[in-house]
Coordinates of C-alpha atoms in Angstrom, one line a residue:
Chain A
M1 CA -42.7 4.9 3.6
H2 CA -43.9 1.5 2.5
A3 CA -45.1 -0.7 5.3
G4 CA -42.1 -3.2 4.9
G5 CA -39.5 -0.5 5.0
P6 CA -38.1 -0.6 8.6
D7 CA -38.4 -4.4 9.0
L8 CA -36.7 -5.0 5.5
A9 CA -33.7 -2.7 6.5
L10 CA -33.6 -4.6 9.7
R11 CA -33.3 -8.0 8.0
L12 CA -31.1 -7.1 5.4
A13 CA -28.8 -5.6 8.2
E14 CA -29.1 -8.7 10.1
L15 CA -28.1 -10.7 6.7
L16 CA -25.2 -8.7 6.0
R17 CA -23.9 -9.1 9.4
H18 CA -24.0 -12.7 8.9
D19 CA -23.0 -13.0 5.2
R20 CA -21.0 -9.9 4.3
G21 CA -17.7 -11.7 4.8
R22 CA -18.8 -14.5 2.9
L23 CA -20.1 -12.4 -0.1
L24 CA -17.2 -9.9 -0.1
S25 CA -14.7 -13.0 -0.2
A26 CA -16.7 -14.4 -3.4
L27 CA -16.6 -11.0 -4.9
I28 CA -13.0 -10.2 -4.4
S29 CA -12.2 -13.7 -5.5
G30 CA -13.8 -13.0 -8.9
L31 CA -12.8 -9.3 -9.2
R32 CA -9.3 -9.4 -7.7
D33 CA -10.1 -6.0 -6.4
F34 CA -11.1 -5.0 -2.8
E35 CA -12.5 -1.5 -3.4
L36 CA -14.3 -2.5 -6.5
A37 CA -15.8 -5.5 -4.7
E38 CA -17.1 -3.3 -1.6
E39 CA -18.5 -0.7 -4.0
A40 CA -20.4 -3.3 -5.9
L41 CA -21.8 -5.1 -2.9
A42 CA -22.9 -1.7 -1.5
E43 CA -24.5 -0.9 -4.7
A44 CA -26.3 -4.2 -4.5
V45 CA -27.6 -3.6 -1.0
E46 CA -28.8 -0.2 -2.1
A47 CA -30.7 -2.1 -5.0
A48 CA -32.0 -4.8 -2.7
L49 CA -33.4 -2.0 -0.3
R50 CA -35.4 -0.5 -3.3
N51 CA -36.4 -3.9 -5.1
W52 CA -37.4 -5.9 -2.2
Q53 CA -39.8 -3.4 -0.9
H54 CA -42.0 -4.3 -3.9
T55 CA -40.9 -8.1 -4.4
G56 CA -40.6 -9.1 -0.8
L57 CA -37.3 -10.9 0.4
P58 CA -36.1 -13.6 -2.4
D59 CA -35.7 -17.3 -1.7
R60 CA -32.0 -16.9 -1.5
P61 CA -31.2 -13.1 -0.7
D62 CA -27.5 -14.0 -0.5
A63 CA -27.4 -15.4 -4.1
W64 CA -29.4 -12.4 -5.1
L65 CA -27.0 -9.9 -3.7
L66 CA -24.0 -11.8 -5.3
R67 CA -25.5 -11.8 -8.6
V68 CA -26.2 -8.2 -8.6
A69 CA -23.1 -7.2 -7.0
R70 CA -21.2 -9.1 -9.8
R71 CA -23.1 -7.2 -12.6
K72 CA -22.6 -3.8 -10.9
A73 CA -19.0 -4.8 -10.9
M74 CA -18.8 -5.5 -14.5
D75 CA -20.6 -2.3 -15.4
Q76 CA -18.1 -0.4 -13.4
I77 CA -15.2 -2.3 -15.2
R78 CA -16.7 -1.4 -18.6
R79 CA -17.4 2.3 -17.6
R80 CA -13.6 2.8 -16.4
G81 CA -11.4 3.2 -19.4
R82 CA -8.6 0.5 -20.6
W83 CA -11.3 -2.3 -19.8
K84 CA -9.6 -4.2 -22.6
D85 CA -7.1 -5.2 -20.0
R86 CA -10.1 -6.5 -17.8
I87 CA -11.4 -8.9 -20.5
P88 CA -10.3 -12.0 -18.7
D89 CA -12.1 -10.4 -15.8
L90 CA -15.1 -9.7 -17.6
A91 CA -15.1 -13.1 -19.0
R92 CA -14.8 -15.0 -15.8
L93 CA -17.3 -12.8 -14.3
A94 CA -19.8 -13.4 -17.3
Q95 CA -19.2 -17.1 -16.5
A96 CA -19.8 -17.0 -13.0
D97 CA -23.0 -14.9 -13.7
Q98 CA -24.0 -17.7 -16.0
D99 CA -23.5 -20.5 -13.5
D100 CA -25.4 -18.7 -11.0
A101 CA -28.4 -18.3 -13.3
A102 CA -29.0 -21.9 -12.5
E103 CA -32.2 -22.8 -10.1
P104 CA -31.6 -23.2 -7.5
P105 CA -28.4 -20.9 -7.2
P106 CA -25.3 -23.0 -6.2
P107 CA -24.0 -22.4 -2.7
I108 CA -21.8 -19.3 -2.4
P109 CA -18.0 -20.6 -2.1
D110 CA -16.3 -19.7 1.2
E111 CA -13.3 -17.9 0.3
R112 CA -13.2 -16.3 3.6
M113 CA -10.0 -17.8 4.4
R114 CA -8.2 -15.6 1.6
L115 CA -10.1 -12.8 2.8
I116 CA -8.6 -12.9 6.3
L117 CA -5.2 -13.8 5.3
T118 CA -5.4 -10.8 3.1
C119 CA -6.6 -8.4 5.8
C120 CA -4.1 -9.7 8.3
H121 CA -1.2 -9.5 5.7
P122 CA 2.1 -8.5 8.0
S123 CA 2.8 -5.8 5.8
L124 CA -0.2 -3.6 7.0
D125 CA 0.3 -1.9 10.3
P126 CA -1.4 -4.2 13.3
K127 CA -4.1 -1.7 13.8
S128 CA -5.0 -1.3 10.3
R129 CA -5.2 -5.4 10.2
V130 CA -7.5 -5.4 12.9
A131 CA -9.8 -2.6 11.7
L132 CA -9.9 -4.2 8.1
T133 CA -10.6 -7.7 9.7
L134 CA -13.2 -6.4 11.7
R135 CA -15.0 -4.5 8.9
T136 CA -14.9 -6.9 6.0
I137 CA -15.1 -10.5 8.1
G138 CA -16.7 -9.2 11.2
G139 CA -19.3 -7.3 9.7
L140 CA -18.9 -4.3 11.8
T141 CA -19.7 -0.8 10.1
T142 CA -16.8 1.8 10.1
A143 CA -18.5 3.8 12.8
E144 CA -18.4 0.7 15.0
V145 CA -14.9 -0.2 14.5
A146 CA -14.1 3.6 15.1
R147 CA -16.1 3.2 18.4
A148 CA -13.9 0.0 19.3
F149 CA -10.8 2.1 19.0
V150 CA -12.2 5.3 20.5
D151 CA -11.2 6.9 17.2
Q152 CA -13.2 9.4 15.1
E153 CA -15.0 7.8 12.5
A154 CA -13.6 10.0 9.6
A155 CA -9.9 8.7 11.0
M156 CA -11.2 5.1 10.7
A157 CA -12.6 5.5 7.3
Q158 CA -9.3 7.2 6.2
R159 CA -7.2 4.2 7.8
L160 CA -9.4 1.7 6.0
V161 CA -9.2 3.6 2.7
R162 CA -5.3 3.7 3.1
A163 CA -5.1 0.0 4.0
K164 CA -6.9 -1.1 0.9
A165 CA -4.8 1.2 -1.2
K166 CA -1.8 -0.9 0.2
I167 CA -3.3 -4.0 -0.5
R168 CA -4.1 -3.0 -4.1
D169 CA -1.0 -1.3 -4.8
A170 CA 2.1 -3.0 -2.9
G171 CA 1.3 -6.6 -4.6
I172 CA -0.5 -8.4 -1.9
R173 CA -2.4 -11.1 -3.7
F174 CA -5.6 -12.3 -2.6
T175 CA -4.6 -16.0 -2.5
I176 CA -3.7 -18.6 -0.1
P177 CA -0.1 -18.4 0.5
E178 CA 2.6 -20.8 -0.5
A179 CA 3.7 -23.4 2.1
S180 CA 6.7 -21.5 2.9
D181 CA 4.7 -18.5 3.7
W182 CA 2.0 -19.9 5.5
E183 CA 3.6 -19.7 8.9
H184 CA 4.1 -16.1 8.9
R185 CA 0.8 -15.6 7.3
F186 CA -1.5 -17.6 9.5
S187 CA 0.3 -16.5 12.6
S188 CA -0.5 -13.0 11.8
V189 CA -4.3 -14.1 11.3
L190 CA -4.4 -15.8 14.9
N191 CA -2.5 -12.6 16.4
V192 CA -5.2 -10.3 14.9
V193 CA -8.0 -12.4 16.6
Y194 CA -6.2 -12.2 19.7
L195 CA -5.7 -8.7 19.6
I196 CA -9.2 -8.0 19.0
F197 CA -10.2 -10.0 22.0
N198 CA -8.0 -8.1 24.1
E199 CA -9.0 -5.0 22.9
G200 CA -12.4 -6.0 24.2
Y201 CA -11.2 -7.7 27.4
T202 CA -9.0 -4.9 28.9
A203 CA -11.6 -2.5 28.6
S204 CA -9.3 0.4 29.1
S205 CA -11.6 2.9 27.3
G206 CA -15.0 2.9 25.8
E207 CA -18.4 1.6 26.6
A208 CA -19.0 -1.8 28.2
Q209 CA -21.1 -3.0 25.5
I210 CA -18.5 -2.3 22.7
R211 CA -16.0 -4.4 24.8
T212 CA -18.2 -7.4 25.3
D213 CA -19.1 -7.2 21.3
L214 CA -15.5 -7.4 20.4
C215 CA -14.8 -10.2 22.5
E216 CA -17.7 -12.0 20.9
E217 CA -16.5 -11.0 17.5
A218 CA -13.1 -12.3 18.2
I219 CA -14.6 -15.6 19.3
F220 CA -16.9 -15.9 16.1
L221 CA -13.4 -15.5 14.2
A222 CA -11.7 -17.9 16.2
R223 CA -14.7 -20.4 15.6
L224 CA -14.5 -19.6 11.9
L225 CA -10.9 -20.3 11.7
T226 CA -11.3 -23.8 13.2
E227 CA -13.8 -24.4 10.8
L228 CA -11.9 -23.2 7.8
R229 CA -8.6 -24.8 9.0
P230 CA -9.4 -27.9 11.2
A231 CA -6.0 -29.2 11.2
E232 CA -4.2 -26.1 12.4
A233 CA -3.9 -26.7 16.3
E234 CA -3.2 -23.1 17.3
S235 CA -6.7 -22.3 16.1
W236 CA -8.2 -24.6 18.4
G237 CA -6.0 -23.2 21.3
L238 CA -6.9 -20.0 20.5
L239 CA -10.5 -20.5 20.3
S240 CA -10.3 -22.6 23.5
L241 CA -8.4 -19.7 25.5
L242 CA -11.0 -17.0 24.4
L243 CA -13.8 -19.3 25.4
T244 CA -12.7 -20.1 28.7
T245 CA -11.4 -16.6 29.4
H246 CA -14.9 -15.0 28.2
A247 CA -16.7 -17.4 30.5
R248 CA -15.5 -15.6 33.4
R249 CA -16.3 -12.1 32.2
R250 CA -19.5 -11.6 34.7
A251 CA -17.3 -12.5 37.6
R252 CA -14.5 -10.0 37.0
A253 CA -16.5 -7.1 38.2
D254 CA -18.9 -6.8 41.3
Q255 CA -22.1 -5.0 41.5
A256 CA -20.3 -1.7 42.3
G257 CA -18.0 -2.2 39.0
Q258 CA -15.1 -3.0 41.1
I259 CA -12.6 -5.3 39.8
V260 CA -12.7 -9.0 41.5
P261 CA -9.5 -10.8 41.0
I262 CA -9.7 -14.5 40.2
A263 CA -9.0 -15.7 43.6
T264 CA -12.4 -14.5 44.9
Q265 CA -14.5 -14.5 41.9
D266 CA -17.9 -16.1 42.2
R267 CA -17.2 -19.2 40.1
G268 CA -20.8 -19.9 40.0
S269 CA -21.5 -17.2 37.6
W270 CA -18.8 -18.6 35.2
D271 CA -20.5 -19.5 32.0
G272 CA -20.7 -23.4 32.0
D273 CA -21.6 -23.5 28.2
L274 CA -18.7 -21.7 27.1
I275 CA -16.3 -23.5 29.5
D276 CA -17.5 -26.9 28.1
E277 CA -16.7 -25.6 24.6
G278 CA -13.5 -24.4 25.5
L279 CA -12.5 -27.7 27.3
K280 CA -13.6 -29.6 24.0
A281 CA -11.6 -27.2 21.7
L282 CA -8.5 -27.8 23.7
D283 CA -8.8 -31.5 23.2
R284 CA -9.4 -31.0 19.6
A285 CA -6.1 -29.2 19.7
L286 CA -4.1 -31.5 21.8
V287 CA -4.9 -34.5 19.5
L288 CA -3.3 -32.9 16.7
L289 CA 0.1 -33.2 18.4
R290 CA 1.5 -29.7 17.1
P291 CA 2.0 -27.9 20.3
G292 CA 2.2 -23.9 20.5
P293 CA 2.0 -20.9 22.6
L294 CA -1.8 -20.5 22.2
Q295 CA -2.5 -23.9 23.3
I296 CA -0.3 -23.6 26.3
K297 CA -2.1 -20.4 27.2
A298 CA -5.2 -22.4 26.8
A299 CA -4.3 -25.3 28.9
I300 CA -3.4 -22.5 31.6
S301 CA -6.9 -20.9 31.4
A302 CA -8.6 -24.4 31.5
L303 CA -6.8 -25.2 34.6
H304 CA -8.3 -22.1 36.4
V305 CA -11.8 -22.9 35.1
Q306 CA -11.5 -26.8 36.1
A307 CA -10.9 -25.6 39.6
R308 CA -13.5 -25.5 42.4
D309 CA -11.8 -22.6 44.2
H310 CA -8.8 -20.7 43.9
T311 CA -6.8 -23.1 46.6
S312 CA -7.6 -26.0 44.6
T313 CA -6.2 -24.9 41.6
D314 CA -3.6 -27.2 40.2
W315 CA -0.8 -24.9 40.5
R316 CA 2.2 -27.3 40.0
Q317 CA 0.7 -28.2 36.6
M318 CA 0.2 -24.7 36.0
L319 CA 3.7 -24.0 36.7
L320 CA 5.0 -26.3 34.3
L321 CA 2.9 -25.0 31.7
Y322 CA 4.4 -21.6 32.2
S323 CA 7.8 -22.9 32.0
T324 CA 7.0 -24.4 28.9
L325 CA 5.4 -21.1 27.7
L326 CA 8.8 -19.6 28.5
A327 CA 10.4 -21.6 25.6
Y328 CA 8.0 -20.1 23.2
E329 CA 7.9 -16.6 24.6
P330 CA 11.0 -16.1 26.9
T331 CA 9.7 -12.5 27.8
D332 CA 9.6 -10.9 31.3
V333 CA 6.0 -10.6 31.3
V334 CA 5.7 -14.5 31.2
R335 CA 8.4 -14.9 33.9
L336 CA 6.3 -12.6 36.1
N337 CA 3.3 -14.7 35.5
R338 CA 5.2 -17.9 36.2
A339 CA 6.6 -16.2 39.5
V340 CA 3.2 -15.7 40.9
V341 CA 2.2 -19.1 40.1
L342 CA 5.6 -20.2 41.9
A343 CA 4.4 -18.3 45.0
E344 CA 0.8 -20.2 44.9
T345 CA 2.8 -23.5 45.0
G346 CA 4.5 -22.4 48.2
A347 CA 7.8 -21.3 47.1
L348 CA 7.1 -17.4 48.3
S349 CA 10.7 -16.8 48.8
E350 CA 11.7 -18.2 45.5
A351 CA 8.8 -16.2 43.9
L352 CA 10.0 -12.8 45.4
A353 CA 13.6 -13.3 44.3
E354 CA 12.3 -14.0 40.9
T355 CA 10.5 -10.8 41.0
E356 CA 13.6 -8.9 42.1
R357 CA 15.5 -10.2 39.3
L358 CA 12.8 -8.6 36.9
G359 CA 12.7 -5.5 38.8
A360 CA 14.7 -3.4 36.4
A361 CA 13.1 -4.6 33.1
L362 CA 9.4 -4.2 34.2
C363 CA 10.1 -1.0 36.3
D364 CA 7.2 0.8 34.5
Y365 CA 4.9 -2.3 34.1
Q366 CA 1.8 -1.8 36.4
P367 CA 1.0 -5.4 37.0
Y368 CA 4.5 -6.0 38.0
H369 CA 4.3 -3.8 41.0
A370 CA 0.7 -5.1 41.7
A371 CA 2.2 -8.8 41.8
R372 CA 5.1 -7.9 43.9
A373 CA 3.0 -5.9 46.3
D374 CA 0.8 -9.0 47.0
L375 CA 3.7 -11.2 47.2
L376 CA 5.6 -8.8 49.8
R377 CA 2.6 -8.4 51.8
R378 CA 2.4 -12.4 52.1
A379 CA 5.9 -12.4 53.1
G380 CA 5.1 -9.9 55.8
D381 CA 7.2 -7.0 54.4
L382 CA 4.6 -4.4 54.8
E383 CA 6.9 -1.4 54.1
G384 CA 8.1 -3.0 50.7
A385 CA 4.3 -4.1 49.9
D386 CA 3.3 -0.3 50.9
S387 CA 5.8 1.2 48.1
A388 CA 4.9 -1.4 45.6
Y389 CA 1.3 -0.9 46.1
R390 CA 2.0 3.1 45.6
R391 CA 3.8 2.4 42.4
A392 CA 1.3 0.2 41.2
I393 CA -1.6 3.0 41.7
E394 CA 0.8 5.5 40.0
L395 CA 1.0 3.4 37.1
S396 CA -2.7 2.3 36.9
G397 CA -4.3 3.3 33.7
T398 CA -7.9 3.1 34.7
E399 CA -10.1 4.3 37.9
D400 CA -11.0 0.6 38.4
Q401 CA -7.4 -0.7 38.9
R402 CA -6.5 2.3 41.1
Q403 CA -9.5 1.9 43.4
F404 CA -8.8 -1.9 43.7
L405 CA -5.1 -1.2 44.6
E406 CA -6.2 1.4 47.0
E407 CA -8.5 -0.9 48.7
R408 CA -5.8 -3.6 49.0
L409 CA -3.5 -1.2 50.4
R410 CA -6.0 0.0 53.0
A411 CA -7.1 -3.4 54.1
M412 CA -3.4 -4.5 54.5
M413 CA -2.6 -1.3 56.7
S414 CA -5.9 -1.7 58.9
E415 CA -4.8 -5.6 59.3
S416 CA -1.6 -4.6 60.5
R417 CA -2.8 -2.5 63.4
Chain B
M1 CA 5.4 -7.1 -10.7
E2 CA 8.7 -5.2 -10.4
F3 CA 9.9 -4.3 -6.9
M4 CA 12.8 -2.2 -5.7
F5 CA 14.5 -3.2 -2.7
L6 CA 16.2 -0.6 -0.9
I7 CA 19.2 -1.6 1.5
R8 CA 19.7 0.7 4.5
S9 CA 21.9 0.4 7.6
G10 CA 22.9 2.5 10.5
R11 CA 26.2 4.3 11.4
D12 CA 27.3 1.5 13.6
T13 CA 26.8 -0.9 10.8
D14 CA 28.3 1.2 8.3
P15 CA 30.4 -1.5 6.5
Y16 CA 32.9 1.2 5.1
R17 CA 33.8 2.1 8.6
L18 CA 35.2 -1.3 9.0
A19 CA 37.3 -2.0 6.2
S20 CA 37.3 -5.9 6.8
T21 CA 33.3 -5.9 6.3
V22 CA 33.6 -4.1 2.8
D23 CA 34.7 -7.2 1.0
E24 CA 32.4 -9.2 2.9
L25 CA 29.6 -6.9 1.8
G26 CA 30.7 -7.1 -2.0
D27 CA 30.7 -10.9 -1.7
A28 CA 27.2 -10.8 -0.2
Y29 CA 25.8 -8.7 -3.1
R30 CA 27.5 -11.0 -5.6
K31 CA 26.0 -13.9 -3.7
A32 CA 22.4 -12.2 -3.9
A33 CA 22.7 -11.5 -7.5
A34 CA 23.6 -14.8 -8.4
E35 CA 20.8 -16.4 -6.4
T36 CA 18.2 -14.1 -7.7
S37 CA 19.6 -14.5 -11.1
E38 CA 19.3 -18.3 -11.0
A39 CA 15.8 -17.8 -9.8
G40 CA 14.8 -15.6 -12.9
T41 CA 13.8 -12.9 -10.6
Y42 CA 17.0 -10.5 -10.9
L43 CA 16.8 -7.3 -12.8
E44 CA 19.2 -5.2 -11.3
G45 CA 21.2 -4.6 -8.2
N46 CA 24.1 -2.5 -6.9
A47 CA 26.0 -1.7 -4.0
L48 CA 26.5 2.1 -3.4
K49 CA 29.8 3.6 -2.4
H50 CA 30.2 5.1 0.9
I51 CA 27.9 7.9 1.9
G52 CA 30.9 10.2 2.2
S53 CA 31.0 9.9 -1.6
A54 CA 27.3 11.2 -1.8
T55 CA 26.3 14.5 -3.1
S56 CA 22.6 15.9 -2.8
L57 CA 21.2 18.8 -4.8
R58 CA 18.3 21.0 -4.5
V59 CA 17.4 23.6 -6.8
R60 CA 15.4 26.6 -5.1
R61 CA 14.4 29.9 -6.8
G62 CA 16.8 29.0 -9.8
R63 CA 19.9 28.6 -7.3
R64 CA 21.7 25.1 -6.5
E65 CA 21.7 24.0 -2.9
Y66 CA 24.4 21.5 -2.4
V67 CA 24.5 19.3 0.5
D68 CA 27.7 17.2 1.1
G69 CA 26.4 13.9 1.7
P70 CA 22.9 12.2 1.6
A71 CA 19.9 14.3 1.4
A72 CA 18.6 13.8 4.9
D73 CA 20.9 13.1 8.0
T74 CA 19.1 10.0 9.2
D75 CA 20.1 7.0 11.2
E76 CA 19.7 4.5 8.6
Q77 CA 21.4 5.2 5.2
L78 CA 21.1 3.8 1.8
R79 CA 23.9 1.1 0.9
G80 CA 22.5 -0.7 -2.1
Y81 CA 19.5 -1.7 -3.9
F82 CA 18.1 -4.5 -6.1
V83 CA 15.3 -4.6 -8.6
L84 CA 13.5 -7.9 -8.9
E85 CA 10.5 -9.3 -10.7
C86 CA 8.3 -11.2 -8.2
P87 CA 4.8 -12.5 -8.5
D88 CA 3.6 -10.8 -5.1
L89 CA 4.4 -9.1 -2.2
D90 CA 4.9 -12.3 -0.3
A91 CA 7.8 -13.5 -3.0
A92 CA 9.5 -10.1 -2.6
L93 CA 9.4 -10.6 1.3
S94 CA 10.9 -13.8 1.0
W95 CA 13.8 -12.5 -1.1
A96 CA 14.2 -9.3 1.1
A97 CA 14.7 -11.7 4.0
R98 CA 17.7 -13.3 2.3
L99 CA 19.4 -9.8 1.2
P100 CA 22.6 -8.4 2.7
G101 CA 22.0 -6.0 5.4
V102 CA 18.8 -7.0 6.6
Q103 CA 20.0 -8.4 9.7
H104 CA 21.6 -5.4 11.1
G105 CA 19.8 -2.7 8.8
S106 CA 16.5 -2.6 6.8
V107 CA 15.2 -3.3 3.5
E108 CA 12.5 -1.3 2.0
I109 CA 10.4 -3.0 -0.8
R110 CA 8.5 -0.5 -3.1
P111 CA 6.8 -1.5 -6.1
I112 CA 7.6 0.0 -9.4
R113 CA 4.9 1.9 -11.0
A114 CA 4.0 0.4 -14.2
Y115 CA 3.2 3.2 -16.9
D116 CA 1.2 2.1 -20.2

């Protein structure tokens, strides 16, 4: 094997991780065909692995890949019958090829916004939107995406194939949506990025490293969205929320891997740089004067990270924010979270009354019982707290959650003696 | 691209079970046909008669098997359809959101296959 072999493969992998989204977008833009673009890029990568062994890395490896991929695509189009229909495409590709032959090669246009919008089209299954975004923009391999969902690689590959077929056959265009559709389409993108982060954050299954990678992937995408659409306030809101949440990750579990709630977290271990960036992002959002739920959630998270400790958190301000959030998301989960904050402001009995009202709707929701148990304990109703803890333990999805609650129950029982 | 819009709704929202809504439905379809015609997108559209008027047929081993009613006894049944010419799925979705039945039932959007 050539001496530059493994090193070359590594550098190429790094390049792809960084540039695959941009390259793919530029190709799809010209080819109007997802599958063809991916195949062409894959062929170009193979060619790079072969050629660069001898010639070394070119000055602009990304331009090299794009040029070769385009030519591979043109070959493919000619090989497939009915290429007469594709003459306009071929002409366009040939022109692009000419333009790129200039020295130095022009920068590759950033068509990633179109690509993300396409991958996140609401007509695709939410899981498929996430998988496709991770694969094409995020630069994850199919195997990595499969691991993130704890799926078999073959099943994930199938899902991706079906999603791309849907894009091809259902009339989803690779284009910036009309103004009348923008709201639906862009909020789907934000939702997908949020889901990716959540997938990493909730750590219900899978290896810890994958979970962190997903969070960082989501942050990468959120940053990209603010770069591509700096006038969208909710993009900045999303970025801020993800940054200030991710900043606290090291404190969420102790040495033994046990859950540590925010009240007792070691705030010194919170990532100051991420917090700073997160707070700046929130400022960027607010000056745009286009409020939205992500900005409100970001503001809530910001209140947590700006507090020196749990008791000095601005709970009254947070209560206001939750009330405002309810206007956008009138859900029982938001009402529950608001009730918890209500208790922190000192209105414990009011908070308890609120949770009682939510009892029927949230009877199978684990965090409901966990929150209620805590409130009942503080109100001195140990019997009520006991059954709530037990119910929460029953409903717990992970060992971590179960252990945490059992410990809380044990502590409460021993205190009462 | 040509798209077919298949409009379905459930038993509870079967317009023919409530005589008063039959006319409303007819009006809604006529309105949708007019709007889509004006926009140059309309190709075809019809309300179907009530599901009691349906007959389904299968032929197995040369023998006819009849079903008195729709082919499958599902919650939502076909009530009508449109065929529209739309530039892409987003445009089709915009129209679908305005069709009769979408508020209480569903609209399935299927691209029509183009043969050369």
